PDB file of C-alpha atoms and ligand atoms in Angstrom:
ATOM      1  CA  ILE Z  17     -15.901  -0.910   3.296  1.00  0.00           C
ATOM      2  CA  THR Z  18     -17.671  -1.518   0.030  1.00  0.00           C
ATOM      3  CA  HIS Z  19     -17.499  -4.973  -1.324  1.00  0.00           C
ATOM      4  CA  CYS Z  20     -18.956  -5.794  -4.569  1.00  0.00           C
ATOM      5  CA  ILE Z  21     -18.525  -8.763  -6.927  1.00  0.00           C
ATOM      6  CA  SER Z  22     -19.243  -7.902 -10.425  1.00  0.00           C
ATOM      7  CA  HIS Z  23     -20.277 -11.182 -11.953  1.00  0.00           C
ATOM      8  CA  ALA Z  24     -19.325 -14.866 -11.512  1.00  0.00           C
ATOM      9  CA  MET Z  25     -17.300 -16.728 -13.949  1.00  0.00           C
ATOM     10  CA  SER Z  26     -18.832 -20.020 -15.006  1.00  0.00           C
ATOM     11  CA  ASP Z  27     -15.658 -22.072 -15.417  1.00  0.00           C
ATOM     12  CA  SER Z  28     -11.978 -22.208 -14.819  1.00  0.00           C
ATOM     13  CA  VAL Z  29     -10.200 -20.648 -12.012  1.00  0.00           C
ATOM     14  CA  TYR Z  30     -11.400 -17.455 -10.482  1.00  0.00           C
ATOM     15  CA  ARG Z  31      -8.874 -14.797 -10.748  1.00  0.00           C
ATOM     16  CA  PRO Z  32     -10.261 -11.875  -8.940  1.00  0.00           C
ATOM     17  CA  CYS Z  33      -8.355  -8.813  -8.311  1.00  0.00           C
ATOM     18  CA  SER Z  34      -8.884  -6.970  -5.106  1.00  0.00           C
ATOM     19  CA  CYS Z  35      -8.600  -3.293  -5.364  1.00  0.00           C
ATOM     20  CA  PHE Z  36      -7.901  -1.868  -2.041  1.00  0.00           C
ATOM     21  CA  CYS Z  37      -7.954   1.752  -1.748  1.00  0.00           C
ATOM     22  CA  LEU Z  38      -7.438   4.627   0.605  1.00  0.00           C
ATOM     23  CA  ASN Z  39      -6.988   8.219  -0.230  1.00  0.00           C
ATOM     24  CA  THR Z  40      -8.138   7.769  -3.750  1.00  0.00           C
ATOM     25  CA  GLY Z  41     -11.731   8.388  -3.275  1.00  0.00           C
ATOM     26  CA  ASP Z  42     -13.694  10.362  -5.692  1.00  0.00           C
ATOM     27  CA  SER Z  43     -13.600  13.507  -3.614  1.00  0.00           C
ATOM     28  CA  CYS Z  44      -9.959  13.340  -2.928  1.00  0.00           C
ATOM     29  CA  CYS Z  45      -6.792  13.748  -4.865  1.00  0.00           C
ATOM     30  CA  ASN Z  46      -7.182  12.263  -8.275  1.00  0.00           C
ATOM     31  CA  PRO Z  47      -9.745  11.403 -10.934  1.00  0.00           C
ATOM     32  CA  LEU Z  48      -9.444   7.647 -10.235  1.00  0.00           C
ATOM     33  CA  SER Z  49     -12.199   5.927  -8.599  1.00  0.00           C
ATOM     34  CA  MET Z  50     -12.373   2.287  -7.756  1.00  0.00           C
ATOM     35  CA  GLY Z  51     -15.430   1.946  -9.970  1.00  0.00           C
ATOM     36  CA  SER Z  52     -13.550   3.216 -12.929  1.00  0.00           C
ATOM     37  CA  ILE Z  53     -10.615   0.866 -12.317  1.00  0.00           C
ATOM     38  CA  LYS Z  54     -13.016  -2.005 -11.835  1.00  0.00           C
ATOM     39  CA  LYS Z  55     -14.557  -1.223 -15.189  1.00  0.00           C
ATOM     40  CA  MET Z  56     -11.254  -0.949 -16.905  1.00  0.00           C
ATOM     41  CA  ILE Z  57     -10.067  -4.410 -15.617  1.00  0.00           C
ATOM     42  CA  GLU Z  58     -13.322  -6.017 -16.570  1.00  0.00           C
ATOM     43  CA  GLU Z  59     -13.035  -4.680 -20.087  1.00  0.00           C
ATOM     44  CA  ALA Z  60      -9.463  -5.755 -20.446  1.00  0.00           C
ATOM     45  CA  VAL Z  61      -9.718  -9.127 -19.052  1.00  0.00           C
ATOM     46  CA  PRO Z  62     -13.046 -10.768 -20.060  1.00  0.00           C
ATOM     47  CA  GLY Z  63     -14.636 -12.953 -17.539  1.00  0.00           C
ATOM     48  CA  ILE Z  64     -12.475 -11.631 -14.620  1.00  0.00           C
ATOM     49  CA  ASP Z  65     -14.074 -11.299 -11.275  1.00  0.00           C
ATOM     50  CA  VAL Z  66     -13.184  -8.100  -9.619  1.00  0.00           C
ATOM     51  CA  LEU Z  67     -13.677  -7.566  -5.923  1.00  0.00           C
ATOM     52  CA  SER Z  68     -13.205  -3.956  -4.943  1.00  0.00           C
ATOM     53  CA  LEU Z  69     -12.419  -3.008  -1.342  1.00  0.00           C
ATOM     54  CA  MET Z  70     -12.499   0.413   0.058  1.00  0.00           C
ATOM     55  CA  ILE Z  71     -10.759   0.781   3.306  1.00  0.00           C
ATOM     56  CA  GLY Z  72     -11.337   3.793   5.203  1.00  0.00           C
ATOM     57  CA  LYS Z  73     -12.159   7.073   3.479  1.00  0.00           C
ATOM     58  CA  THR Z  74     -10.492   9.954   1.898  1.00  0.00           C
ATOM     59  CA  VAL Z  75      -8.098  12.133   3.893  1.00  0.00           C
ATOM     60  CA  ILE Z  76     -10.608  14.866   3.823  1.00  0.00           C
ATOM     61  CA  GLN Z  77     -13.465  12.752   5.026  1.00  0.00           C
ATOM     62  CA  ASP Z  78     -11.499  11.204   7.644  1.00  0.00           C
ATOM     63  CA  THR Z  79     -10.498  14.480   8.922  1.00  0.00           C
ATOM     64  CA  GLU Z  80     -13.933  15.930   8.776  1.00  0.00           C
ATOM     65  CA  ASN Z  81     -15.269  13.017  10.616  1.00  0.00           C
ATOM     66  CA  GLY Z  82     -12.787  13.761  13.377  1.00  0.00           C
ATOM     67  CA  PHE Z  83     -12.201  10.082  13.919  1.00  0.00           C
ATOM     68  CA  PHE Z  84     -10.069   7.630  11.973  1.00  0.00           C
ATOM     69  CA  MET Z  85      -9.137   4.089  12.025  1.00  0.00           C
ATOM     70  CA  ASP Z  86      -6.727   1.551  13.160  1.00  0.00           C
ATOM     71  CA  VAL Z  87      -5.175   0.057   9.952  1.00  0.00           C
ATOM     72  CA  ASN Z  88      -4.217  -3.058  11.708  1.00  0.00           C
ATOM     73  CA  GLU Z  89      -7.826  -3.729  12.603  1.00  0.00           C
ATOM     74  CA  GLN Z  90      -8.845  -2.902   8.971  1.00  0.00           C
ATOM     75  CA  VAL Z  91      -6.375  -5.330   7.647  1.00  0.00           C
ATOM     76  CA  SER Z  92      -7.749  -8.159   9.876  1.00  0.00           C
ATOM     77  CA  MET Z  93     -11.380  -7.353   8.833  1.00  0.00           C
ATOM     78  CA  VAL Z  94     -10.275  -7.578   5.279  1.00  0.00           C
ATOM     79  CA  CYS Z  95      -8.484 -10.812   5.815  1.00  0.00           C
ATOM     80  CA  SER Z  96     -11.587 -12.487   7.228  1.00  0.00           C
ATOM     81  CA  GLN Z  97     -13.739 -11.114   4.488  1.00  0.00           C
ATOM     82  CA  LEU Z  98     -11.253 -12.703   1.930  1.00  0.00           C
ATOM     83  CA  ALA Z  99     -11.211 -15.935   3.774  1.00  0.00           C
ATOM     84  CA  GLN Z 100     -15.014 -16.244   3.638  1.00  0.00           C
ATOM     85  CA  ASP Z 101     -15.200 -15.643  -0.118  1.00  0.00           C
ATOM     86  CA  PRO Z 102     -15.399 -19.047  -1.785  1.00  0.00           C
ATOM     87  CA  LYS Z 103     -14.453 -17.473  -5.103  1.00  0.00           C
ATOM     88  CA  LEU Z 104     -11.017 -16.630  -3.708  1.00  0.00           C
ATOM     89  CA  LYS Z 105     -10.072 -19.941  -2.337  1.00  0.00           C
ATOM     90  CA  ASP Z 106      -7.849 -20.918  -5.153  1.00  0.00           C
ATOM     91  CA  GLY Z 107      -5.952 -17.700  -4.972  1.00  0.00           C
ATOM     92  CA  TYR Z 108      -6.280 -14.183  -6.244  1.00  0.00           C
ATOM     93  CA  ASN Z 109      -4.324 -11.238  -7.624  1.00  0.00           C
ATOM     94  CA  ALA Z 110      -4.242  -8.075  -5.681  1.00  0.00           C
ATOM     95  CA  MET Z 111      -3.883  -4.509  -6.813  1.00  0.00           C
ATOM     96  CA  GLY Z 112      -3.522  -1.710  -4.359  1.00  0.00           C
ATOM     97  CA  PHE Z 113      -3.562   2.003  -5.190  1.00  0.00           C
ATOM     98  CA  SER Z 114      -1.652   4.462  -3.178  1.00  0.00           C
ATOM     99  CA  GLN Z 115      -2.007   3.501   0.470  1.00  0.00           C
ATOM    100  CA  GLY Z 116      -3.758   0.337  -0.745  1.00  0.00           C
ATOM    101  CA  GLY Z 117      -0.313  -0.898  -1.886  1.00  0.00           C
ATOM    102  CA  GLN Z 118       1.205  -1.166   1.523  1.00  0.00           C
ATOM    103  CA  PHE Z 119      -2.112  -2.257   3.165  1.00  0.00           C
ATOM    104  CA  LEU Z 120      -2.458  -5.064   0.748  1.00  0.00           C
ATOM    105  CA  ARG Z 121       1.169  -6.124   1.305  1.00  0.00           C
ATOM    106  CA  ALA Z 122       0.088  -6.471   5.076  1.00  0.00           C
ATOM    107  CA  VAL Z 123      -2.595  -8.771   3.961  1.00  0.00           C
ATOM    108  CA  ALA Z 124      -0.154 -10.941   1.970  1.00  0.00           C
ATOM    109  CA  GLN Z 125       2.278 -11.060   4.913  1.00  0.00           C
ATOM    110  CA  ARG Z 126      -0.436 -11.751   7.663  1.00  0.00           C
ATOM    111  CA  CYS Z 127      -2.979 -13.804   5.828  1.00  0.00           C
ATOM    112  CA  PRO Z 128      -1.726 -16.541   3.543  1.00  0.00           C
ATOM    113  CA  SER Z 129      -5.039 -18.004   3.051  1.00  0.00           C
ATOM    114  CA  PRO Z 130      -6.585 -17.683   0.546  1.00  0.00           C
ATOM    115  CA  PRO Z 131      -3.219 -17.287  -1.348  1.00  0.00           C
ATOM    116  CA  MET Z 132      -2.415 -14.020  -2.962  1.00  0.00           C
ATOM    117  CA  LYS Z 133      -0.657 -14.694  -6.252  1.00  0.00           C
ATOM    118  CA  THR Z 134       0.493 -11.400  -7.591  1.00  0.00           C
ATOM    119  CA  LEU Z 135       0.612  -8.120  -5.685  1.00  0.00           C
ATOM    120  CA  ILE Z 136       0.683  -4.838  -7.600  1.00  0.00           C
ATOM    121  CA  SER Z 137       1.344  -1.674  -5.620  1.00  0.00           C
ATOM    122  CA  VAL Z 138       0.447   1.307  -7.763  1.00  0.00           C
ATOM    123  CA  GLY Z 139       2.050   4.303  -6.104  1.00  0.00           C
ATOM    124  CA  GLY Z 140       2.192   2.521  -2.687  1.00  0.00           C
ATOM    125  CA  GLN Z 141       4.273   3.957   0.126  1.00  0.00           C
ATOM    126  CA  GLN Z 142       6.100   0.779   1.030  1.00  0.00           C
ATOM    127  CA  GLN Z 143       8.449   2.669   3.337  1.00  0.00           C
ATOM    128  CA  GLY Z 144       5.974   5.167   4.484  1.00  0.00           C
ATOM    129  CA  VAL Z 145       6.185   8.959   3.897  1.00  0.00           C
ATOM    130  CA  TYR Z 146       7.903  11.823   5.556  1.00  0.00           C
ATOM    131  CA  GLY Z 147       5.984  14.933   4.472  1.00  0.00           C
ATOM    132  CA  LEU Z 148       2.802  15.930   2.892  1.00  0.00           C
ATOM    133  CA  PRO Z 149       4.144  17.978   0.025  1.00  0.00           C
ATOM    134  CA  ARG Z 150       0.969  18.708  -1.694  1.00  0.00           C
ATOM    135  CA  CYS Z 151      -2.245  18.612  -0.069  1.00  0.00           C
ATOM    136  CA  PRO Z 152      -5.015  16.876  -1.931  1.00  0.00           C
ATOM    137  CA  GLY Z 153      -8.172  18.827  -2.561  1.00  0.00           C
ATOM    138  CA  GLU Z 154      -8.890  22.291  -1.522  1.00  0.00           C
ATOM    139  CA  SER Z 155      -8.888  22.111   2.172  1.00  0.00           C
ATOM    140  CA  SER Z 156      -5.271  23.022   2.795  1.00  0.00           C
ATOM    141  CA  HIS Z 157      -5.932  24.086   6.375  1.00  0.00           C
ATOM    142  CA  ILE Z 158      -6.801  20.398   7.056  1.00  0.00           C
ATOM    143  CA  CYS Z 159      -3.564  19.280   5.683  1.00  0.00           C
ATOM    144  CA  ASP Z 160      -1.677  21.847   7.776  1.00  0.00           C
ATOM    145  CA  TRP Z 161      -3.453  20.418  10.708  1.00  0.00           C
ATOM    146  CA  ILE Z 162      -2.537  16.877   9.855  1.00  0.00           C
ATOM    147  CA  ARG Z 163       1.085  17.867   9.276  1.00  0.00           C
ATOM    148  CA  LYS Z 164       1.301  19.570  12.647  1.00  0.00           C
ATOM    149  CA  GLU Z 165      -0.210  16.471  14.313  1.00  0.00           C
ATOM    150  CA  LEU Z 166       2.230  14.217  12.645  1.00  0.00           C
ATOM    151  CA  ASN Z 167       5.173  16.434  13.410  1.00  0.00           C
ATOM    152  CA  SER Z 168       4.298  16.647  17.078  1.00  0.00           C
ATOM    153  CA  GLY Z 169       2.718  13.381  17.836  1.00  0.00           C
ATOM    154  CA  ALA Z 170       2.942  10.792  15.124  1.00  0.00           C
ATOM    155  CA  TYR Z 171       4.192   8.188  17.438  1.00  0.00           C
ATOM    156  CA  THR Z 172       1.857   8.663  20.320  1.00  0.00           C
ATOM    157  CA  ASP Z 173      -0.514   5.809  20.792  1.00  0.00           C
ATOM    158  CA  ILE Z 174      -3.643   7.712  20.264  1.00  0.00           C
ATOM    159  CA  VAL Z 175      -2.431   9.323  16.948  1.00  0.00           C
ATOM    160  CA  GLN Z 176      -1.132   6.014  15.779  1.00  0.00           C
ATOM    161  CA  LYS Z 177      -4.425   4.319  16.328  1.00  0.00           C
ATOM    162  CA  HIS Z 178      -6.607   6.941  14.764  1.00  0.00           C
ATOM    163  CA  LEU Z 179      -4.803   8.937  12.085  1.00  0.00           C
ATOM    164  CA  VAL Z 180      -4.251   6.804   8.980  1.00  0.00           C
ATOM    165  CA  GLN Z 181      -1.350   8.891   7.787  1.00  0.00           C
ATOM    166  CA  ALA Z 182       0.436   8.315  11.128  1.00  0.00           C
ATOM    167  CA  GLN Z 183       0.354   4.690  10.563  1.00  0.00           C
ATOM    168  CA  TYR Z 184       2.779   4.973   7.811  1.00  0.00           C
ATOM    169  CA  TRP Z 185       4.671   8.094   9.037  1.00  0.00           C
ATOM    170  CA  HIS Z 186       8.356   7.369   8.815  1.00  0.00           C
ATOM    171  CA  ASP Z 187      10.472   9.962  10.361  1.00  0.00           C
ATOM    172  CA  PRO Z 188      14.140   9.437   9.604  1.00  0.00           C
ATOM    173  CA  LEU Z 189      15.147  11.923  12.207  1.00  0.00           C
ATOM    174  CA  ASN Z 190      13.425   9.962  14.955  1.00  0.00           C
ATOM    175  CA  ASP Z 191      14.226   6.519  13.916  1.00  0.00           C
ATOM    176  CA  ASP Z 192      14.113   5.140  17.370  1.00  0.00           C
ATOM    177  CA  LEU Z 193      10.608   6.496  17.872  1.00  0.00           C
ATOM    178  CA  TYR Z 194       9.441   5.182  14.664  1.00  0.00           C
ATOM    179  CA  LYS Z 195      10.827   1.708  15.210  1.00  0.00           C
ATOM    180  CA  LYS Z 196       9.293   1.473  18.675  1.00  0.00           C
ATOM    181  CA  HIS Z 197       6.005   3.140  18.249  1.00  0.00           C
ATOM    182  CA  SER Z 198       4.818   2.788  14.575  1.00  0.00           C
ATOM    183  CA  LEU Z 199       2.003   0.301  15.031  1.00  0.00           C
ATOM    184  CA  PHE Z 200       1.546  -0.505  11.417  1.00  0.00           C
ATOM    185  CA  LEU Z 201       4.457   0.238   9.129  1.00  0.00           C
ATOM    186  CA  ALA Z 202       7.350  -0.684  11.444  1.00  0.00           C
ATOM    187  CA  ASP Z 203       5.524  -3.941  12.165  1.00  0.00           C
ATOM    188  CA  ILE Z 204       5.104  -5.012   8.644  1.00  0.00           C
ATOM    189  CA  ASN Z 205       8.632  -3.786   7.648  1.00  0.00           C
ATOM    190  CA  GLN Z 206      10.163  -5.867  10.406  1.00  0.00           C
ATOM    191  CA  GLU Z 207      11.752  -2.967  12.159  1.00  0.00           C
ATOM    192  CA  ARG Z 208      11.433  -4.377  15.630  1.00  0.00           C
ATOM    193  CA  VAL Z 209      11.763  -8.148  15.082  1.00  0.00           C
ATOM    194  CA  VAL Z 210      11.936 -10.361  12.127  1.00  0.00           C
ATOM    195  CA  ASN Z 211       8.669 -12.152  12.049  1.00  0.00           C
ATOM    196  CA  GLU Z 212       9.532 -15.255  10.050  1.00  0.00           C
ATOM    197  CA  THR Z 213       5.902 -15.763   9.314  1.00  0.00           C
ATOM    198  CA  TYR Z 214       5.825 -12.432   7.436  1.00  0.00           C
ATOM    199  CA  LYS Z 215       9.017 -13.390   5.568  1.00  0.00           C
ATOM    200  CA  LYS Z 216       7.664 -16.733   4.534  1.00  0.00           C
ATOM    201  CA  ASN Z 217       4.238 -15.483   3.591  1.00  0.00           C
ATOM    202  CA  LEU Z 218       5.510 -12.640   1.380  1.00  0.00           C
ATOM    203  CA  GLN Z 219       7.697 -15.044  -0.506  1.00  0.00           C
ATOM    204  CA  LEU Z 220       4.614 -17.145  -1.348  1.00  0.00           C
ATOM    205  CA  LEU Z 221       3.847 -14.445  -3.888  1.00  0.00           C
ATOM    206  CA  ASP Z 222       4.622 -15.218  -7.484  1.00  0.00           C
ATOM    207  CA  LYS Z 223       5.240 -11.664  -8.172  1.00  0.00           C
ATOM    208  CA  PHE Z 224       5.455  -8.301  -6.328  1.00  0.00           C
ATOM    209  CA  VAL Z 225       5.158  -5.339  -8.627  1.00  0.00           C
ATOM    210  CA  MET Z 226       5.851  -1.860  -7.606  1.00  0.00           C
ATOM    211  CA  VAL Z 227       4.780   1.159  -9.721  1.00  0.00           C
ATOM    212  CA  LYS Z 228       6.416   4.545  -9.282  1.00  0.00           C
ATOM    213  CA  PHE Z 229       5.159   7.766 -10.654  1.00  0.00           C
ATOM    214  CA  LEU Z 230       8.066   9.855 -11.910  1.00  0.00           C
ATOM    215  CA  GLN Z 231       6.432  13.202 -11.316  1.00  0.00           C
ATOM    216  CA  ASP Z 232       4.663  12.283  -8.196  1.00  0.00           C
ATOM    217  CA  SER Z 233       3.961  15.515  -6.135  1.00  0.00           C
ATOM    218  CA  VAL Z 234       1.973  13.882  -3.404  1.00  0.00           C
ATOM    219  CA  VAL Z 235       4.247  11.123  -2.037  1.00  0.00           C
ATOM    220  CA  ASP Z 236       7.498  12.242  -0.391  1.00  0.00           C
ATOM    221  CA  PRO Z 237       9.934  10.718  -0.967  1.00  0.00           C
ATOM    222  CA  VAL Z 238       8.886   9.082  -4.115  1.00  0.00           C
ATOM    223  CA  ASP Z 239      11.487   6.428  -3.682  1.00  0.00           C
ATOM    224  CA  THR Z 240       9.061   4.738  -1.200  1.00  0.00           C
ATOM    225  CA  GLU Z 241       6.977   3.613  -4.115  1.00  0.00           C
ATOM    226  CA  TRP Z 242       9.926   1.296  -4.942  1.00  0.00           C
ATOM    227  CA  PHE Z 243      10.582   0.436  -1.291  1.00  0.00           C
ATOM    228  CA  GLY Z 244      13.369   3.047  -0.947  1.00  0.00           C
ATOM    229  CA  PHE Z 245      13.487   5.656   1.611  1.00  0.00           C
ATOM    230  CA  LEU Z 246      15.491   8.543   3.204  1.00  0.00           C
ATOM    231  CA  LYS Z 247      18.661   7.357   4.894  1.00  0.00           C
ATOM    232  CA  THR Z 248      18.294   7.299   8.664  1.00  0.00           C
ATOM    233  CA  GLY Z 249      19.344  10.345  10.597  1.00  0.00           C
ATOM    234  CA  GLN Z 250      18.697  13.012   8.001  1.00  0.00           C
ATOM    235  CA  ALA Z 251      16.059  14.028   5.559  1.00  0.00           C
ATOM    236  CA  LYS Z 252      17.784  14.762   2.304  1.00  0.00           C
ATOM    237  CA  GLU Z 253      19.568  11.753   0.861  1.00  0.00           C
ATOM    238  CA  THR Z 254      17.650   8.686  -0.135  1.00  0.00           C
ATOM    239  CA  GLU Z 255      18.582   5.118  -0.533  1.00  0.00           C
ATOM    240  CA  THR Z 256      17.269   2.364  -2.720  1.00  0.00           C
ATOM    241  CA  LEU Z 257      15.582  -0.876  -1.325  1.00  0.00           C
ATOM    242  CA  GLN Z 258      18.818  -2.642  -2.425  1.00  0.00           C
ATOM    243  CA  GLU Z 259      21.035  -0.321  -0.323  1.00  0.00           C
ATOM    244  CA  SER Z 260      18.769  -0.677   2.833  1.00  0.00           C
ATOM    245  CA  VAL Z 261      19.365  -2.765   5.773  1.00  0.00           C
ATOM    246  CA  LEU Z 262      16.004  -4.397   5.293  1.00  0.00           C
ATOM    247  CA  TYR Z 263      17.305  -5.767   2.129  1.00  0.00           C
ATOM    248  CA  LYS Z 264      20.929  -6.437   3.037  1.00  0.00           C
ATOM    249  CA  GLU Z 265      19.923  -8.414   6.071  1.00  0.00           C
ATOM    250  CA  ASP Z 266      16.929  -9.700   4.051  1.00  0.00           C
ATOM    251  CA  ARG Z 267      14.634  -9.256   6.949  1.00  0.00           C
ATOM    252  CA  LEU Z 268      11.586  -9.540   4.733  1.00  0.00           C
ATOM    253  CA  GLY Z 269      12.657 -11.971   2.083  1.00  0.00           C
ATOM    254  CA  LEU Z 270      12.772  -9.223  -0.570  1.00  0.00           C
ATOM    255  CA  ALA Z 271      16.346 -10.057  -1.506  1.00  0.00           C
ATOM    256  CA  ALA Z 272      15.433 -13.636  -2.035  1.00  0.00           C
ATOM    257  CA  MET Z 273      12.390 -12.658  -4.066  1.00  0.00           C
ATOM    258  CA  GLU Z 274      14.512 -10.406  -6.231  1.00  0.00           C
ATOM    259  CA  ALA Z 275      17.020 -13.256  -6.762  1.00  0.00           C
ATOM    260  CA  ASP Z 276      13.940 -15.454  -7.812  1.00  0.00           C
ATOM    261  CA  GLY Z 277      12.863 -12.842 -10.329  1.00  0.00           C
ATOM    262  CA  LYS Z 278       9.738 -12.092  -8.262  1.00  0.00           C
ATOM    263  CA  LEU Z 279      10.220  -8.292  -8.006  1.00  0.00           C
ATOM    264  CA  ASP Z 280       9.248  -5.991 -10.798  1.00  0.00           C
ATOM    265  CA  PHE Z 281       9.876  -2.302 -10.637  1.00  0.00           C
ATOM    266  CA  LEU Z 282       7.832  -0.197 -13.079  1.00  0.00           C
ATOM    267  CA  ALA Z 283       8.076   3.513 -13.562  1.00  0.00           C
ATOM    268  CA  THR Z 284       5.681   5.771 -15.386  1.00  0.00           C
ATOM    269  CA  GLU Z 285       5.535   9.415 -16.350  1.00  0.00           C
ATOM    270  CA  GLY Z 286       2.929  11.429 -14.455  1.00  0.00           C
ATOM    271  CA  ASP Z 287       1.792  12.600 -11.102  1.00  0.00           C
ATOM    272  CA  HIS Z 288       0.387  10.413  -8.353  1.00  0.00           C
ATOM    273  CA  LEU Z 289      -1.898   7.900  -9.860  1.00  0.00           C
ATOM    274  CA  GLN Z 290      -2.049   9.561 -13.120  1.00  0.00           C
ATOM    275  CA  PHE Z 291      -1.902   7.167 -15.965  1.00  0.00           C
ATOM    276  CA  THR Z 292      -3.648   6.380 -19.146  1.00  0.00           C
ATOM    277  CA  ASP Z 293      -5.757   3.443 -19.983  1.00  0.00           C
ATOM    278  CA  GLU Z 294      -3.254   2.413 -22.679  1.00  0.00           C
ATOM    279  CA  TRP Z 295      -0.415   2.319 -20.009  1.00  0.00           C
ATOM    280  CA  PHE Z 296      -2.659   0.313 -17.610  1.00  0.00           C
ATOM    281  CA  ASN Z 297      -3.701  -2.084 -20.230  1.00  0.00           C
ATOM    282  CA  ALA Z 298      -0.167  -2.573 -21.558  1.00  0.00           C
ATOM    283  CA  LYS Z 299       1.802  -2.692 -18.326  1.00  0.00           C
ATOM    284  CA  LEU Z 300      -0.518  -3.936 -15.496  1.00  0.00           C
ATOM    285  CA  VAL Z 301      -3.233  -5.974 -17.025  1.00  0.00           C
ATOM    286  CA  PRO Z 302      -0.900  -8.622 -18.225  1.00  0.00           C
ATOM    287  CA  TYR Z 303      -0.147  -9.498 -14.625  1.00  0.00           C
ATOM    288  CA  LEU Z 304      -3.874 -10.322 -14.140  1.00  0.00           C
ATOM    289  CA  HIS Z 305      -4.053 -13.040 -16.766  1.00  0.00           C
TER     290      HIS Z 305
HETATM  291  C1  LIG D 426       4.090 -12.802  13.412  1.00  0.00           C
HETATM  292  O1  LIG D 426       3.050 -12.607  12.468  1.00  0.00           O
HETATM  293  C2  LIG D 426       1.932 -13.569  12.706  1.00  0.00           C
HETATM  294  C3  LIG D 426       0.958 -13.290  11.622  1.00  0.00           C
HETATM  295  O2  LIG D 426       0.384 -12.008  11.534  1.00  0.00           O
HETATM  296  C4  LIG D 426       1.408 -13.242  14.038  1.00  0.00           C
HETATM  297  O3  LIG D 426       0.364 -14.111  14.337  1.00  0.00           O
HETATM  298  C5  LIG D 426       2.423 -13.392  15.114  1.00  0.00           C
HETATM  299  O4  LIG D 426       1.945 -13.005  16.317  1.00  0.00           O
HETATM  300  C6  LIG D 426       3.665 -12.445  14.756  1.00  0.00           C
HETATM  301  N1  LIG D 426       4.768 -12.694  15.697  1.00  0.00           N
HETATM  302  C7  LIG D 426       5.413 -11.684  16.225  1.00  0.00           C
HETATM  303  C8  LIG D 426       6.585 -12.099  17.133  1.00  0.00           C
HETATM  304  O5  LIG D 426       5.101 -10.512  16.156  1.00  0.00           O
END
């Protein structure tokens, strides 16, 4: 995890933005780096304090290392890091790119202190993924290997604990396995029980913003970026968040948040995490003020 604070603000409230990222490393799938995002935010919001967090490594590095990580453990490490940072004590805004979107939501649900104000999920997979449609980078044999592991053993304990992608693998054809054995995603999405603490904490947010990339060729199904997913029992038809049981039973407080005007759904042209500075400044930066 890299953790760097750019510069301190002399007065007023600190409003740092923590960028949490996985699978968006320089060597991976896109030209974005946390460094360039940080710079963009700093230029757009003078005096802002940006904390950038890197969780894990890229798919490729993870795979090459042969060993991976337990997301639940990483989330709790980040929580303690945030709790110890005096600059964050009055609250902070959080922006997560790709997998960072769902990991930061776990932080909001599990760690209410310091308080997260606005959560922005940029291309996050809030309902997980089912498929690896386009393999990032050149190492397609590595993706083939990952896909095979996921299809055969995504819900075994060992794969769950060590393969990041498995921790948000959502197989609609094996819904019972998913619900029972997914250690990360099924937990934060209240698939086994309704944890009232999660529901209460998420509703403490002022805003939960979800950005979807309309030509996303990396995330499957792309509906997951707006918290939708494939309907259970098949792998073709999708449903929106509003059509889901999660929403209808309001197991996570999302229906209540939408009624309070706290959910914003943004769509943008482009492939996964492909956006212009202009778009970023016009659509996302206003949430950071
Ligand atoms: C609910 O979430 C809180 C916060 O992470 C946790 O401490 C607690 O053990 C969870 N309860 C259940 C029933 O999972």
